[in-house]
Amino acid sequence: MCSLKIALQKSGRLSEKSIDLITEAGINIMNGTRKLVSRASNFPVEIMYLRDDDIPQYVYDGVADIGIVGENVFREKNKTLRIIERLGFARCRLSLAVEKQSRYTGIQFFEGKRIATSYPNILDSFLKENGIRAEIHEINGSVEIAPGIGLADAIFDVVSTGSTLISNGLKEVETVMRSEAVLVGGNGLTEAKREILSALLFRIRAVQKARDNKYILLNAPNEKLDEIAGILPGMKSPTVMPLAMEGWSSVHSVVNENQFWEVINKLKEAGAQGILVIPIEKMIV
Ligand code: PRT
Ligand code: ZN
């Protein structure tokens, strides 16, 4: 039977969240053994575990149909693939950093300088766009030590909290791109594979949507119901049910993570009591 081949990172910053996403979509991939390829028992997909740098090439060659990779790696490899879905995890940025004692006054600083990076293509196009000529030194791994050992004047690397830069005596001066994990694919999928992909996407979106929202239950005096309903954005409108206690109701709704604390505060001010917040497992809208 036809199955969709999905490339995931074998081990590293993307692996766990990639596997969680597939598993939460109800796909049983028995990842305990971590063989190179494993077939799901209840959905027509096969998972291939690879180094993240190889994923764009495998998808481009059609060895895998889709893959989950950091947008930074996706852009660097520059294959003619498309982003099918942004996944919101492994967020980071690709930045230029210089030694902390350097006097940095702007991008002209890099003219004629040596910059160490594992992302030469992204850096090259950034420098060209800005009309800067610099020497790019491609190195794999431990880029942050390059200035300290005299190999480069600056680095261009992935930054998340920034603590690696600080502990190597560097400061971030330009953010060139922001990145998150993305689901990527080629264009030549067969009809059968496109159908599997669309069923998979439906599930992934339901999982993602659920993660972004919380289910909220509260008690409210009946005379406050209109005000409280106005605060709750909800999917359509909140569910209101009478409580056994005369004059009170129970109100149920869905609140987006981003608005969450603001909404809770307004609800309390409006007289809501006994507020319960519950995670949602899947959400289909
Ligand atoms: O073995 P394989 O080749 O598969 O993995 P890898 O070692 O090349 O990649 P991995 O697992 O380290 O990262 C995979 C992807 O996670 C990257 O391509 C990014 O898209 C994303 N990501 C998110 C990160 C970070 N955050 C991150 N912080 N990748 C690397 N880092 C590095 C950063 O460069 C620094 O050296 O982690 C260190 C700590 O960062 P700070 O800024 O928090 O100190
Ligand atoms: Zn890698």
mmCIF file of C-alpha atoms and ligand atoms in Angstrom:
data_model
loop_
_atom_site.group_PDB
_atom_site.id
_atom_site.type_symbol
_atom_site.label_atom_id
_atom_site.label_comp_id
_atom_site.label_asym_id
_atom_site.label_seq_id
_atom_site.Cartn_x
_atom_site.Cartn_y
_atom_site.Cartn_z
ATOM 1 C CA MET A 1 0.000 0.000 0.000
ATOM 2 C CA CYS A 2 1.132 3.543 -0.735
ATOM 3 C CA SER A 3 2.584 5.486 2.175
ATOM 4 C CA LEU A 4 3.873 9.016 2.677
ATOM 5 C CA LYS A 5 7.548 9.161 3.685
ATOM 6 C CA ILE A 6 8.304 11.761 6.356
ATOM 7 C CA ALA A 7 11.886 12.773 7.193
ATOM 8 C CA LEU A 8 12.506 13.782 10.818
ATOM 9 C CA GLN A 9 15.706 14.731 12.619
ATOM 10 C CA LYS A 10 17.251 11.630 14.187
ATOM 11 C CA SER A 11 18.514 13.315 17.323
ATOM 12 C CA GLY A 12 18.826 16.960 18.202
ATOM 13 C CA ARG A 13 16.771 20.022 18.977
ATOM 14 C CA LEU A 14 13.995 19.181 16.520
ATOM 15 C CA SER A 15 13.556 15.457 17.146
ATOM 16 C CA GLU A 16 11.446 15.300 20.261
ATOM 17 C CA LYS A 17 8.942 17.978 19.236
ATOM 18 C CA SER A 18 8.687 16.541 15.705
ATOM 19 C CA ILE A 19 7.899 13.090 17.063
ATOM 20 C CA ASP A 20 5.462 14.556 19.620
ATOM 21 C CA LEU A 21 3.578 16.326 16.851
ATOM 22 C CA ILE A 22 3.201 13.140 14.800
ATOM 23 C CA THR A 23 2.253 11.137 17.885
ATOM 24 C CA GLU A 24 -0.287 13.692 19.099
ATOM 25 C CA ALA A 25 -1.825 13.544 15.640
ATOM 26 C CA GLY A 26 -2.752 9.989 16.629
ATOM 27 C CA ILE A 27 -0.070 8.320 14.516
ATOM 28 C CA ASN A 28 1.594 5.372 16.169
ATOM 29 C CA ILE A 29 5.252 5.328 15.137
ATOM 30 C CA MET A 30 6.864 3.200 17.844
ATOM 31 C CA ASN A 31 9.940 5.394 17.902
ATOM 32 C CA GLY A 32 11.637 3.447 20.687
ATOM 33 C CA THR A 33 13.938 1.576 18.359
ATOM 34 C CA ARG A 34 14.891 4.570 16.182
ATOM 35 C CA LYS A 35 15.713 2.493 13.137
ATOM 36 C CA LEU A 36 16.480 4.482 10.000
ATOM 37 C CA VAL A 37 12.937 3.891 8.762
ATOM 38 C CA SER A 38 9.840 2.931 10.723
ATOM 39 C CA ARG A 39 6.317 2.417 9.495
ATOM 40 C CA ALA A 40 3.307 3.681 11.461
ATOM 41 C CA SER A 41 0.921 0.950 12.529
ATOM 42 C CA ASN A 42 -2.314 2.916 12.115
ATOM 43 C CA PHE A 43 -1.727 5.522 9.373
ATOM 44 C CA PRO A 44 -0.072 5.230 5.938
ATOM 45 C CA VAL A 45 3.208 6.990 6.746
ATOM 46 C CA GLU A 46 6.818 5.899 7.076
ATOM 47 C CA ILE A 47 9.230 7.899 9.203
ATOM 48 C CA MET A 48 12.880 8.276 8.177
ATOM 49 C CA TYR A 49 15.310 9.518 10.825
ATOM 50 C CA LEU A 50 18.084 11.681 9.340
ATOM 51 C CA ARG A 51 20.549 14.465 10.148
ATOM 52 C CA ASP A 52 18.693 17.747 9.790
ATOM 53 C CA ASP A 53 21.147 19.030 7.149
ATOM 54 C CA ASP A 54 20.293 16.092 4.874
ATOM 55 C CA ILE A 55 16.519 16.513 5.055
ATOM 56 C CA PRO A 56 16.087 19.142 2.286
ATOM 57 C CA GLN A 57 18.176 17.046 -0.142
ATOM 58 C CA TYR A 58 16.270 13.835 0.638
ATOM 59 C CA VAL A 59 12.959 15.594 0.073
ATOM 60 C CA TYR A 60 14.266 17.247 -3.081
ATOM 61 C CA ASP A 61 15.408 13.843 -4.430
ATOM 62 C CA GLY A 62 12.034 12.307 -3.568
ATOM 63 C CA VAL A 63 13.578 9.762 -1.180
ATOM 64 C CA ALA A 64 11.318 11.381 1.438
ATOM 65 C CA ASP A 65 8.049 13.115 0.490
ATOM 66 C CA ILE A 66 7.999 15.706 3.253
ATOM 67 C CA GLY A 67 10.247 16.636 6.168
ATOM 68 C CA ILE A 68 10.477 18.719 9.317
ATOM 69 C CA VAL A 69 13.491 21.000 9.417
ATOM 70 C CA GLY A 70 14.565 24.385 10.796
ATOM 71 C CA GLU A 71 13.762 27.230 8.430
ATOM 72 C CA ASN A 72 17.434 28.280 8.684
ATOM 73 C CA VAL A 73 18.584 24.939 7.243
ATOM 74 C CA PHE A 74 15.768 24.991 4.679
ATOM 75 C CA ARG A 75 16.870 28.436 3.407
ATOM 76 C CA GLU A 76 20.567 27.590 3.483
ATOM 77 C CA LYS A 77 20.132 24.450 1.380
ATOM 78 C CA ASN A 78 18.054 26.484 -1.055
ATOM 79 C CA LYS A 79 16.314 23.580 -2.802
ATOM 80 C CA THR A 80 13.159 24.191 -4.768
ATOM 81 C CA LEU A 81 10.905 23.000 -1.980
ATOM 82 C CA ARG A 82 7.958 24.735 -0.410
ATOM 83 C CA ILE A 83 6.959 25.376 3.187
ATOM 84 C CA ILE A 84 3.718 23.482 3.745
ATOM 85 C CA GLU A 85 3.200 24.496 7.358
ATOM 86 C CA ARG A 86 4.990 26.552 9.999
ATOM 87 C CA LEU A 87 5.208 24.549 13.201
ATOM 88 C CA GLY A 88 6.071 27.152 15.831
ATOM 89 C CA PHE A 89 8.746 25.251 17.737
ATOM 90 C CA ALA A 90 12.592 25.435 17.753
ATOM 91 C CA ARG A 91 12.327 29.191 17.367
ATOM 92 C CA CYS A 92 15.657 30.932 16.958
ATOM 93 C CA ARG A 93 17.365 33.556 14.815
ATOM 94 C CA LEU A 94 20.399 33.765 12.580
ATOM 95 C CA SER A 95 22.491 36.711 13.673
ATOM 96 C CA LEU A 96 25.796 38.421 13.144
ATOM 97 C CA ALA A 97 27.868 38.803 16.298
ATOM 98 C CA VAL A 98 31.140 40.592 16.998
ATOM 99 C CA GLU A 99 33.565 40.693 19.914
ATOM 100 C CA LYS A 100 31.975 42.587 22.759
ATOM 101 C CA GLN A 101 34.711 45.229 22.924
ATOM 102 C CA SER A 102 34.322 46.039 19.181
ATOM 103 C CA ARG A 103 32.921 49.463 18.379
ATOM 104 C CA TYR A 104 29.963 48.565 16.202
ATOM 105 C CA THR A 105 28.278 51.462 14.474
ATOM 106 C CA GLY A 106 26.468 49.698 11.648
ATOM 107 C CA ILE A 107 26.614 47.138 8.946
ATOM 108 C CA GLN A 108 29.632 48.805 7.288
ATOM 109 C CA PHE A 109 31.632 47.273 10.133
ATOM 110 C CA PHE A 110 31.740 44.019 8.166
ATOM 111 C CA GLU A 111 33.444 45.489 5.090
ATOM 112 C CA GLY A 112 36.664 43.521 4.531
ATOM 113 C CA LYS A 113 36.144 41.443 7.695
ATOM 114 C CA ARG A 114 36.356 37.654 8.104
ATOM 115 C CA ILE A 115 33.067 36.073 9.206
ATOM 116 C CA ALA A 116 32.842 32.449 10.374
ATOM 117 C CA THR A 117 29.577 30.583 9.769
ATOM 118 C CA SER A 118 27.881 27.292 8.931
ATOM 119 C CA TYR A 119 25.374 29.268 6.831
ATOM 120 C CA PRO A 120 27.471 30.678 3.961
ATOM 121 C CA ASN A 121 24.621 31.001 1.452
ATOM 122 C CA ILE A 122 22.266 32.987 3.678
ATOM 123 C CA LEU A 123 25.171 35.177 4.791
ATOM 124 C CA ASP A 124 26.378 35.703 1.242
ATOM 125 C CA SER A 125 22.985 36.921 0.056
ATOM 126 C CA PHE A 126 22.588 39.180 3.087
ATOM 127 C CA LEU A 127 26.009 40.764 2.464
ATOM 128 C CA LYS A 128 25.282 41.188 -1.252
ATOM 129 C CA GLU A 129 21.910 42.822 -0.555
ATOM 130 C CA ASN A 130 23.721 45.305 1.651
ATOM 131 C CA GLY A 131 26.649 45.865 -0.701
ATOM 132 C CA ILE A 132 29.221 44.579 1.787
ATOM 133 C CA ARG A 133 32.310 42.634 0.720
ATOM 134 C CA ALA A 134 33.543 40.312 3.441
ATOM 135 C CA GLU A 135 35.381 36.996 3.621
ATOM 136 C CA ILE A 136 33.131 34.101 4.545
ATOM 137 C CA HIS A 137 34.817 31.245 6.430
ATOM 138 C CA GLU A 138 32.622 28.175 6.382
ATOM 139 C CA ILE A 139 33.031 26.015 9.476
ATOM 140 C CA ASN A 140 30.817 23.311 10.899
ATOM 141 C CA GLY A 141 30.145 23.488 14.605
ATOM 142 C CA SER A 142 31.599 25.644 17.408
ATOM 143 C CA VAL A 143 31.427 28.759 15.263
ATOM 144 C CA GLU A 144 31.307 30.913 18.410
ATOM 145 C CA ILE A 145 34.942 30.169 19.287
ATOM 146 C CA ALA A 146 36.269 31.447 15.921
ATOM 147 C CA PRO A 147 36.920 35.086 16.978
ATOM 148 C CA GLY A 148 38.598 34.003 20.235
ATOM 149 C CA ILE A 149 41.132 31.832 18.397
ATOM 150 C CA GLY A 150 41.820 34.471 15.776
ATOM 151 C CA LEU A 151 40.071 32.655 12.932
ATOM 152 C CA ALA A 152 37.526 35.388 12.267
ATOM 153 C CA ASP A 153 36.492 38.919 13.238
ATOM 154 C CA ALA A 154 32.812 38.080 13.534
ATOM 155 C CA ILE A 155 30.410 35.150 13.375
ATOM 156 C CA PHE A 156 27.054 34.478 11.789
ATOM 157 C CA ASP A 157 25.204 31.778 13.707
ATOM 158 C CA VAL A 158 22.017 30.501 15.294
ATOM 159 C CA VAL A 159 21.059 32.312 18.497
ATOM 160 C CA SER A 160 18.313 31.436 20.908
ATOM 161 C CA THR A 161 18.782 32.829 24.422
ATOM 162 C CA GLY A 162 22.077 34.511 23.490
ATOM 163 C CA SER A 163 23.969 33.018 26.434
ATOM 164 C CA THR A 164 26.435 31.144 24.191
ATOM 165 C CA LEU A 165 27.439 34.450 22.616
ATOM 166 C CA ILE A 166 27.890 36.116 25.994
ATOM 167 C CA SER A 167 29.973 33.288 27.412
ATOM 168 C CA ASN A 168 32.266 33.555 24.391
ATOM 169 C CA GLY A 169 32.728 37.301 24.769
ATOM 170 C CA LEU A 170 30.558 38.168 21.776
ATOM 171 C CA LYS A 171 27.600 40.506 21.222
ATOM 172 C CA GLU A 172 24.745 40.142 18.722
ATOM 173 C CA VAL A 173 24.615 43.110 16.355
ATOM 174 C CA GLU A 174 22.353 42.196 13.406
ATOM 175 C CA THR A 175 19.462 39.731 13.204
ATOM 176 C CA VAL A 176 19.352 38.459 9.635
ATOM 177 C CA MET A 177 16.478 35.983 9.795
ATOM 178 C CA ARG A 178 14.083 34.434 12.266
ATOM 179 C CA SER A 179 13.495 30.717 12.148
ATOM 180 C CA GLU A 180 11.143 28.049 13.421
ATOM 181 C CA ALA A 181 10.566 24.409 12.532
ATOM 182 C CA VAL A 182 8.761 24.049 9.206
ATOM 183 C CA LEU A 183 7.135 21.176 7.359
ATOM 184 C CA VAL A 184 8.549 21.174 3.833
ATOM 185 C CA GLY A 185 7.721 19.249 0.682
ATOM 186 C CA GLY A 186 8.421 19.021 -3.022
ATOM 187 C CA ASN A 187 5.933 19.386 -5.819
ATOM 188 C CA GLY A 188 5.699 16.003 -7.487
ATOM 189 C CA LEU A 189 3.486 14.056 -5.076
ATOM 190 C CA THR A 190 1.160 11.440 -6.547
ATOM 191 C CA GLU A 191 -2.579 11.838 -6.046
ATOM 192 C CA ALA A 192 -2.570 9.078 -3.402
ATOM 193 C CA LYS A 193 0.247 10.760 -1.451
ATOM 194 C CA ARG A 194 -1.427 14.158 -1.690
ATOM 195 C CA GLU A 195 -4.501 12.635 -0.062
ATOM 196 C CA ILE A 196 -2.447 11.199 2.800
ATOM 197 C CA LEU A 197 -0.716 14.568 3.229
ATOM 198 C CA SER A 198 -3.994 16.400 3.423
ATOM 199 C CA ALA A 199 -5.326 13.956 6.059
ATOM 200 C CA LEU A 200 -2.076 14.411 7.991
ATOM 201 C CA LEU A 201 -2.269 18.213 7.755
ATOM 202 C CA PHE A 202 -5.841 18.170 9.007
ATOM 203 C CA ARG A 203 -4.634 16.326 12.113
ATOM 204 C CA ILE A 204 -1.518 18.447 12.604
ATOM 205 C CA ARG A 205 -3.569 21.644 12.408
ATOM 206 C CA ALA A 206 -6.033 20.291 14.974
ATOM 207 C CA VAL A 207 -3.138 19.562 17.338
ATOM 208 C CA GLN A 208 -1.524 22.966 16.752
ATOM 209 C CA LYS A 209 -4.790 24.821 17.208
ATOM 210 C CA ALA A 210 -5.480 22.933 20.435
ATOM 211 C CA ARG A 211 -2.041 23.874 21.784
ATOM 212 C CA ASP A 212 -2.759 27.544 21.124
ATOM 213 C CA ASN A 213 -6.036 27.513 23.041
ATOM 214 C CA LYS A 214 -7.378 26.647 26.470
ATOM 215 C CA TYR A 215 -10.822 25.562 27.564
ATOM 216 C CA ILE A 216 -12.178 27.802 30.297
ATOM 217 C CA LEU A 217 -15.038 27.199 32.748
ATOM 218 C CA LEU A 218 -16.316 29.678 35.298
ATOM 219 C CA ASN A 219 -19.270 30.548 37.473
ATOM 220 C CA ALA A 220 -21.002 33.886 37.138
ATOM 221 C CA PRO A 221 -24.006 35.666 38.616
ATOM 222 C CA ASN A 222 -26.750 35.827 35.973
ATOM 223 C CA GLU A 223 -26.847 39.620 35.918
ATOM 224 C CA LYS A 224 -23.181 39.632 34.820
ATOM 225 C CA LEU A 225 -23.604 37.117 31.971
ATOM 226 C CA ASP A 226 -23.774 39.654 29.149
ATOM 227 C CA GLU A 227 -20.653 41.438 30.302
ATOM 228 C CA ILE A 228 -18.765 38.154 30.718
ATOM 229 C CA ALA A 229 -19.883 36.822 27.337
ATOM 230 C CA GLY A 230 -18.546 40.043 25.821
ATOM 231 C CA ILE A 231 -15.101 39.423 27.300
ATOM 232 C CA LEU A 232 -14.857 35.824 26.092
ATOM 233 C CA PRO A 233 -13.850 35.606 22.436
ATOM 234 C CA GLY A 234 -14.837 31.908 22.138
ATOM 235 C CA MET A 235 -15.256 29.879 18.972
ATOM 236 C CA LYS A 236 -18.793 31.166 18.349
ATOM 237 C CA SER A 237 -20.309 32.249 21.631
ATOM 238 C CA PRO A 238 -19.861 30.817 25.110
ATOM 239 C CA THR A 239 -21.982 27.953 26.416
ATOM 240 C CA VAL A 240 -24.107 29.061 29.395
ATOM 241 C CA MET A 241 -25.733 26.531 31.728
ATOM 242 C CA PRO A 242 -27.713 27.159 34.914
ATOM 243 C CA LEU A 243 -26.132 26.128 38.207
ATOM 244 C CA ALA A 244 -28.166 24.417 40.930
ATOM 245 C CA MET A 245 -27.685 27.599 42.961
ATOM 246 C CA GLU A 246 -30.416 30.116 42.084
ATOM 247 C CA GLY A 247 -29.206 33.168 40.104
ATOM 248 C CA TRP A 248 -25.873 31.663 38.985
ATOM 249 C CA SER A 249 -24.669 30.079 35.765
ATOM 250 C CA SER A 250 -21.703 28.109 34.519
ATOM 251 C CA VAL A 251 -19.991 29.571 31.450
ATOM 252 C CA HIS A 252 -17.721 27.537 29.127
ATOM 253 C CA SER A 253 -15.547 28.892 26.347
ATOM 254 C CA VAL A 254 -12.204 28.710 24.527
ATOM 255 C CA VAL A 255 -9.480 31.314 25.026
ATOM 256 C CA ASN A 256 -6.365 31.849 22.953
ATOM 257 C CA GLU A 257 -3.065 31.494 24.785
ATOM 258 C CA ASN A 258 -1.959 34.980 23.702
ATOM 259 C CA GLN A 259 -4.974 36.733 25.221
ATOM 260 C CA PHE A 260 -5.179 34.429 28.173
ATOM 261 C CA TRP A 261 -4.032 36.508 31.176
ATOM 262 C CA GLU A 262 -5.720 39.643 29.941
ATOM 263 C CA VAL A 263 -9.029 37.787 29.594
ATOM 264 C CA ILE A 264 -8.713 36.125 33.022
ATOM 265 C CA ASN A 265 -8.163 39.495 34.718
ATOM 266 C CA LYS A 266 -11.165 41.049 33.002
ATOM 267 C CA LEU A 267 -13.326 38.048 33.933
ATOM 268 C CA LYS A 268 -12.378 38.370 37.603
ATOM 269 C CA GLU A 269 -13.142 42.079 37.548
ATOM 270 C CA ALA A 270 -16.524 41.324 35.990
ATOM 271 C CA GLY A 271 -17.410 39.002 38.890
ATOM 272 C CA ALA A 272 -16.462 35.552 37.562
ATOM 273 C CA GLN A 273 -15.663 32.954 40.215
ATOM 274 C CA GLY A 274 -14.245 29.433 40.341
ATOM 275 C CA ILE A 275 -12.365 29.842 37.060
ATOM 276 C CA LEU A 276 -11.001 26.538 35.716
ATOM 277 C CA VAL A 277 -8.618 26.320 32.767
ATOM 278 C CA ILE A 278 -8.170 23.018 30.951
ATOM 279 C CA PRO A 279 -5.837 22.028 28.097
ATOM 280 C CA ILE A 280 -7.508 21.027 24.852
ATOM 281 C CA GLU A 281 -6.332 17.864 23.147
ATOM 282 C CA LYS A 282 -7.590 18.430 19.602
ATOM 283 C CA MET A 283 -9.454 21.372 18.117
ATOM 284 C CA ILE A 284 -11.321 21.269 14.814
ATOM 285 C CA VAL A 285 -12.900 24.479 13.632
HETATM 286 O O1 PRT B 1 22.921 16.230 14.212
HETATM 287 P P1 PRT B 1 22.135 17.149 13.337
HETATM 288 O O2 PRT B 1 22.915 17.693 12.171
HETATM 289 O O3 PRT B 1 20.805 16.555 12.942
HETATM 290 O O4 PRT B 1 21.729 18.405 14.277
HETATM 291 P P2 PRT B 1 22.460 19.819 14.495
HETATM 292 O O5 PRT B 1 23.420 19.667 15.622
HETATM 293 O O6 PRT B 1 22.929 20.379 13.204
HETATM 294 O O7 PRT B 1 21.235 20.730 14.899
HETATM 295 P P3 PRT B 1 20.530 20.973 16.324
HETATM 296 O O8 PRT B 1 19.806 19.757 16.762
HETATM 297 O O9 PRT B 1 21.480 21.621 17.280
HETATM 298 O O10 PRT B 1 19.489 22.117 15.879
HETATM 299 C C1 PRT B 1 18.469 21.826 14.986
HETATM 300 C C2 PRT B 1 17.712 23.117 14.683
HETATM 301 O O11 PRT B 1 17.168 23.664 15.901
HETATM 302 C C3 PRT B 1 18.540 24.271 14.140
HETATM 303 O O12 PRT B 1 18.772 24.143 12.744
HETATM 304 C C4 PRT B 1 17.644 25.463 14.447
HETATM 305 O O13 PRT B 1 16.626 25.576 13.465
HETATM 306 C C5 PRT B 1 16.964 25.058 15.752
HETATM 307 N N1 PRT B 1 17.492 25.747 16.953
HETATM 308 C C6 PRT B 1 16.715 26.385 17.872
HETATM 309 C C7 PRT B 1 18.768 25.850 17.366
HETATM 310 C C8 PRT B 1 18.759 26.595 18.549
HETATM 311 N N2 PRT B 1 17.470 26.904 18.853
HETATM 312 C C9 PRT B 1 20.016 26.870 19.237
HETATM 313 N N3 PRT B 1 20.005 27.519 20.282
HETATM 314 N N4 PRT B 1 19.926 25.393 16.843
HETATM 315 C C10 PRT B 1 21.100 25.650 17.483
HETATM 316 N N5 PRT B 1 21.178 26.377 18.636
HETATM 317 C C11 PRT B 1 22.552 26.562 19.224
HETATM 318 C C12 PRT B 1 23.106 27.976 19.143
HETATM 319 O O14 PRT B 1 23.805 28.131 17.922
HETATM 320 C C13 PRT B 1 24.069 28.011 20.311
HETATM 321 O O15 PRT B 1 25.324 27.494 19.934
HETATM 322 O O16 PRT B 1 22.486 26.279 20.575
HETATM 323 C C14 PRT B 1 23.440 27.022 21.304
HETATM 324 C C15 PRT B 1 22.710 27.662 22.465
HETATM 325 O O17 PRT B 1 22.009 28.807 22.043
HETATM 326 P P4 PRT B 1 21.785 30.061 23.018
HETATM 327 O O18 PRT B 1 21.655 31.286 22.148
HETATM 328 O O19 PRT B 1 20.511 29.748 23.741
HETATM 329 O O20 PRT B 1 22.963 30.135 23.951
HETATM 330 ZN ZN ZN B 2 22.815 19.602 11.456
#
